Amino acid sequence: MKLVKTFLFGSAVVAGIVAFGGKADAAEIEHVVTSSDSLWGLSVKYFGSEAYIDKIAEDNDIVNKDLIYDGEVLLINTDDKATASVKTAEADTEASSETNQEPAAQTATQETVTDTAGDQNSYAGTTMYMEATAYSSDPADALGGGSYTATGQNLLENPMAVAVDPSVIPLGTHLYVEGYGEAYAVDTGGAIQGNIIDVHFPTYAQCEAWGRRQVKVTILD
């Protein structure tokens, strides 16, 4: 089972910000990152839209927008909302223009997603956006959960597995996870509570590469 994976930043990070001195702008918020945070979630929380992910990353010199660390202090400047809104409107206009040039059929129950190999497959079902971490049965992963899942699946024989909060996604549910692939909800973990899943990889290096990210999950049955 999956244990909590946290990255502790020293008190020097906070102290450095406090020592910066001066009166902070009323619209600038200092947010301390927790294990459930993502840039997507912070954008929605402070701006009411996911359109400000790039702005938050730029203001805080974040290179990998899928990876932020517990204890990290991020500056959220809500004065930039108007500027970001203009950029979003321009992007929406361009996207609308491209869509009009290429007719595409859409339904309420089916969306096109891309698997890890880059092939496009259509999966019909309920979709939701969730935080996704990763774990491994690799001995190199000190926080790994062994070779068997909570439902008894042998991860050495079938490594495709997803740990879930059973109150959100019942065990045994057939899933498609964006960027990971098709698998079943067969595991649980102490840190997997609420709107978060944990995908299994055969090696620790793959877990490191995955990090923590926002993904679209499609319930296939």
Tab-separated table of C-alpha atoms in Angstrom:
chain	number	residue	atom	x	y	z
A	1	MET	CA	0.000	0.000	0.000
A	2	LYS	CA	1.041	3.551	-0.636
A	3	LEU	CA	2.496	5.657	2.150
A	4	VAL	CA	2.674	9.426	2.245
A	5	LYS	CA	5.431	10.878	0.089
A	6	THR	CA	6.305	14.431	1.142
A	7	PHE	CA	9.084	16.808	0.346
A	8	LEU	CA	10.042	18.942	3.326
A	9	PHE	CA	11.381	22.359	2.655
A	10	GLY	CA	13.512	23.887	5.414
A	11	SER	CA	12.356	26.811	7.477
A	12	ALA	CA	14.865	28.871	5.521
A	13	VAL	CA	12.400	29.116	2.656
A	14	VAL	CA	9.772	30.816	4.801
A	15	ALA	CA	12.355	32.828	6.692
A	16	GLY	CA	13.813	34.116	3.444
A	17	ILE	CA	10.436	35.386	2.320
A	18	VAL	CA	9.743	37.076	5.673
A	19	ALA	CA	13.202	38.661	5.692
A	20	PHE	CA	12.576	40.137	2.272
A	21	GLY	CA	10.970	42.993	4.154
A	22	GLY	CA	8.596	45.684	3.026
A	23	LYS	CA	4.831	45.720	3.098
A	24	ALA	CA	3.329	43.045	0.830
A	25	ASP	CA	0.825	44.094	-1.755
A	26	ALA	CA	-2.742	43.485	-0.556
A	27	ALA	CA	-3.445	41.368	-3.631
A	28	GLU	CA	-0.361	39.161	-3.169
A	29	ILE	CA	-1.044	35.993	-1.173
A	30	GLU	CA	1.524	33.625	0.317
A	31	HIS	CA	0.256	30.050	-0.041
A	32	VAL	CA	2.030	27.171	1.715
A	33	VAL	CA	1.780	24.036	-0.430
A	34	THR	CA	0.219	20.879	1.064
A	35	SER	CA	0.182	17.305	-0.301
A	36	SER	CA	-3.252	17.845	-1.880
A	37	ASP	CA	-2.279	21.012	-3.790
A	38	SER	CA	-1.607	21.411	-7.512
A	39	LEU	CA	-1.194	24.472	-9.730
A	40	TRP	CA	-4.510	23.561	-11.323
A	41	GLY	CA	-6.230	23.564	-7.926
A	42	LEU	CA	-4.573	26.832	-6.821
A	43	SER	CA	-5.587	28.521	-10.073
A	44	VAL	CA	-9.209	27.524	-9.519
A	45	LYS	CA	-9.097	28.421	-5.808
A	46	TYR	CA	-7.683	31.935	-6.154
A	47	PHE	CA	-8.881	32.931	-9.623
A	48	GLY	CA	-11.944	30.774	-10.212
A	49	SER	CA	-10.448	29.320	-13.397
A	50	GLU	CA	-7.665	26.966	-14.524
A	51	ALA	CA	-6.439	29.658	-16.935
A	52	TYR	CA	-3.874	31.042	-14.453
A	53	ILE	CA	-1.654	27.953	-14.073
A	54	ASP	CA	1.041	29.419	-16.333
A	55	LYS	CA	0.954	32.745	-14.475
A	56	ILE	CA	1.431	31.116	-11.057
A	57	ALA	CA	4.289	29.009	-12.436
A	58	GLU	CA	5.944	32.050	-14.025
A	59	ASP	CA	5.656	34.179	-10.858
A	60	ASN	CA	7.292	31.436	-8.784
A	61	ASP	CA	9.941	30.246	-11.303
A	62	ILE	CA	8.361	26.776	-11.523
A	63	VAL	CA	9.787	24.795	-14.451
A	64	ASN	CA	7.706	21.606	-14.112
A	65	LYS	CA	4.080	22.663	-13.643
A	66	ASP	CA	3.114	19.107	-12.663
A	67	LEU	CA	5.443	19.104	-9.646
A	68	ILE	CA	5.244	21.317	-6.545
A	69	TYR	CA	6.540	20.430	-3.091
A	70	ASP	CA	4.960	20.202	0.358
A	71	GLY	CA	5.971	23.187	2.479
A	72	GLU	CA	6.899	25.342	-0.520
A	73	VAL	CA	5.612	28.940	-0.287
A	74	LEU	CA	4.042	30.239	-3.505
A	75	LEU	CA	3.188	33.869	-4.158
A	76	ILE	CA	-0.259	34.295	-5.703
A	77	ASN	CA	-0.729	37.742	-7.250
A	78	THR	CA	-4.440	38.191	-7.878
A	79	ASP	CA	-3.814	41.609	-9.476
A	80	ASP	CA	-2.767	39.692	-12.603
A	81	LYS	CA	-6.263	38.314	-13.111
A	82	ALA	CA	-7.279	40.922	-15.639
A	83	THR	CA	-4.148	40.438	-17.730
A	84	ALA	CA	-4.516	36.669	-17.660
A	85	SER	CA	-8.159	36.974	-18.655
A	86	VAL	CA	-7.168	38.812	-21.826
A	87	LYS	CA	-4.619	36.110	-22.701
A	88	THR	CA	-7.205	33.421	-22.039
A	89	ALA	CA	-9.742	35.113	-24.294
A	90	GLU	CA	-7.160	35.306	-27.093
A	91	ALA	CA	-6.281	31.631	-26.652
A	92	ASP	CA	-9.954	30.668	-26.684
A	93	THR	CA	-10.472	32.632	-29.899
A	94	GLU	CA	-7.574	30.818	-31.599
A	95	ALA	CA	-8.805	27.445	-30.382
A	96	SER	CA	-12.318	28.219	-31.622
A	97	SER	CA	-10.962	29.183	-35.032
A	98	GLU	CA	-8.997	25.923	-35.327
A	99	THR	CA	-12.031	23.909	-34.244
A	100	ASN	CA	-14.205	25.534	-36.891
A	101	GLN	CA	-11.688	24.558	-39.566
A	102	GLU	CA	-11.686	20.898	-38.545
A	103	PRO	CA	-15.197	19.471	-37.962
A	104	ALA	CA	-15.320	17.021	-35.059
A	105	ALA	CA	-18.216	15.046	-33.641
A	106	GLN	CA	-18.626	15.197	-29.867
A	107	THR	CA	-21.037	13.512	-27.455
A	108	ALA	CA	-21.707	14.003	-23.758
A	109	THR	CA	-20.473	10.525	-22.884
A	110	GLN	CA	-17.432	10.019	-25.120
A	111	GLU	CA	-14.123	11.874	-25.267
A	112	THR	CA	-10.865	11.205	-27.118
A	113	VAL	CA	-7.857	10.603	-24.919
A	114	THR	CA	-4.239	9.689	-25.650
A	115	ASP	CA	-2.463	6.782	-23.997
A	116	THR	CA	1.208	6.609	-22.984
A	117	ALA	CA	2.215	5.211	-26.395
A	118	GLY	CA	0.679	8.188	-28.186
A	119	ASP	CA	-2.128	6.247	-29.922
A	120	GLN	CA	-5.578	7.796	-29.762
A	121	ASN	CA	-8.423	5.683	-28.442
A	122	SER	CA	-12.003	6.605	-27.711
A	123	TYR	CA	-13.251	5.732	-24.241
A	124	ALA	CA	-16.867	6.258	-23.228
A	125	GLY	CA	-17.683	6.926	-19.612
A	126	THR	CA	-17.808	9.400	-16.772
A	127	THR	CA	-14.707	11.563	-16.529
A	128	MET	CA	-13.192	13.413	-13.596
A	129	TYR	CA	-9.994	15.333	-12.890
A	130	MET	CA	-7.859	13.987	-10.063
A	131	GLU	CA	-4.428	14.327	-8.504
A	132	ALA	CA	-2.181	11.392	-9.427
A	133	THR	CA	0.951	10.226	-7.616
A	134	ALA	CA	2.922	7.045	-8.308
A	135	TYR	CA	4.266	4.059	-6.393
A	136	SER	CA	6.299	0.971	-7.226
A	137	SER	CA	6.981	-2.607	-6.167
A	138	ASP	CA	10.652	-1.941	-6.995
A	139	PRO	CA	12.889	-2.681	-3.949
A	140	ALA	CA	14.602	0.650	-4.681
A	141	ASP	CA	11.384	2.424	-3.677
A	142	ALA	CA	11.676	2.650	0.110
A	143	LEU	CA	8.028	3.752	0.329
A	144	GLY	CA	6.725	1.070	-2.017
A	145	GLY	CA	3.908	-1.244	-1.057
A	146	GLY	CA	5.152	-4.739	-1.898
A	147	SER	CA	4.212	-7.071	-4.726
A	148	TYR	CA	0.496	-7.548	-4.034
A	149	THR	CA	-2.358	-5.040	-4.043
A	150	ALA	CA	-5.216	-4.773	-1.528
A	151	THR	CA	-7.317	-7.013	-3.773
A	152	GLY	CA	-4.546	-9.588	-4.264
A	153	GLN	CA	-3.268	-8.635	-7.717
A	154	ASN	CA	0.338	-9.728	-8.289
A	155	LEU	CA	2.123	-6.588	-9.464
A	156	LEU	CA	5.084	-8.567	-10.759
A	157	GLU	CA	2.777	-10.374	-13.175
A	158	ASN	CA	0.430	-7.463	-13.957
A	159	PRO	CA	1.981	-4.083	-13.082
A	160	MET	CA	-0.943	-1.975	-14.355
A	161	ALA	CA	-2.773	-1.003	-11.161
A	162	VAL	CA	-4.344	2.047	-9.574
A	163	ALA	CA	-4.747	2.756	-5.847
A	164	VAL	CA	-7.919	4.679	-4.996
A	165	ASP	CA	-10.098	5.906	-2.165
A	166	PRO	CA	-12.913	3.314	-2.323
A	167	SER	CA	-15.432	5.935	-1.190
A	168	VAL	CA	-14.692	7.880	-4.389
A	169	ILE	CA	-13.891	5.059	-6.847
A	170	PRO	CA	-14.947	1.544	-5.799
A	171	LEU	CA	-12.347	-1.217	-5.908
A	172	GLY	CA	-12.610	-3.249	-9.091
A	173	THR	CA	-13.565	-0.260	-11.239
A	174	HIS	CA	-12.202	-0.309	-14.792
A	175	LEU	CA	-10.361	2.979	-15.485
A	176	TYR	CA	-8.497	4.896	-18.131
A	177	VAL	CA	-5.943	7.312	-16.639
A	178	GLU	CA	-4.602	10.046	-18.893
A	179	GLY	CA	-0.876	9.576	-19.476
A	180	TYR	CA	-0.874	6.145	-17.798
A	181	GLY	CA	-3.307	3.891	-19.617
A	182	GLU	CA	-6.055	1.388	-18.957
A	183	ALA	CA	-6.104	-0.372	-15.576
A	184	TYR	CA	-8.287	-1.430	-12.662
A	185	ALA	CA	-8.733	0.125	-9.224
A	186	VAL	CA	-7.191	-2.679	-7.166
A	187	ASP	CA	-5.270	-0.994	-4.363
A	188	THR	CA	-5.657	1.467	-1.490
A	189	GLY	CA	-3.302	3.504	0.667
A	190	GLY	CA	-3.190	5.679	3.751
A	191	ALA	CA	-2.394	8.784	1.709
A	192	ILE	CA	-4.981	8.030	-0.972
A	193	GLN	CA	-7.992	9.875	0.352
A	194	GLY	CA	-10.510	11.930	-1.563
A	195	ASN	CA	-9.795	13.214	-5.058
A	196	ILE	CA	-6.436	11.472	-5.519
A	197	ILE	CA	-5.193	8.250	-7.124
A	198	ASP	CA	-1.858	6.437	-7.085
A	199	VAL	CA	-0.668	4.647	-10.238
A	200	HIS	CA	1.749	1.711	-10.089
A	201	PHE	CA	4.970	1.424	-12.093
A	202	PRO	CA	7.433	-1.486	-12.189
A	203	THR	CA	10.431	0.742	-11.392
A	204	TYR	CA	11.181	3.542	-8.967
A	205	ALA	CA	12.693	5.618	-11.796
A	206	GLN	CA	9.310	5.645	-13.541
A	207	CYS	CA	7.669	6.891	-10.354
A	208	GLU	CA	10.200	9.700	-10.108
A	209	ALA	CA	9.528	10.684	-13.711
A	210	TRP	CA	5.761	10.678	-13.115
A	211	GLY	CA	5.943	12.898	-10.032
A	212	ARG	CA	2.574	14.342	-9.038
A	213	ARG	CA	0.209	15.680	-11.649
A	214	GLN	CA	-3.391	16.514	-12.517
A	215	VAL	CA	-4.931	13.880	-14.793
A	216	LYS	CA	-8.260	13.076	-16.413
A	217	VAL	CA	-9.717	9.765	-15.265
A	218	THR	CA	-12.390	7.990	-17.302
A	219	ILE	CA	-14.607	5.427	-15.579
A	220	LEU	CA	-15.061	2.662	-18.167
A	221	ASP	CA	-17.656	0.600	-16.255
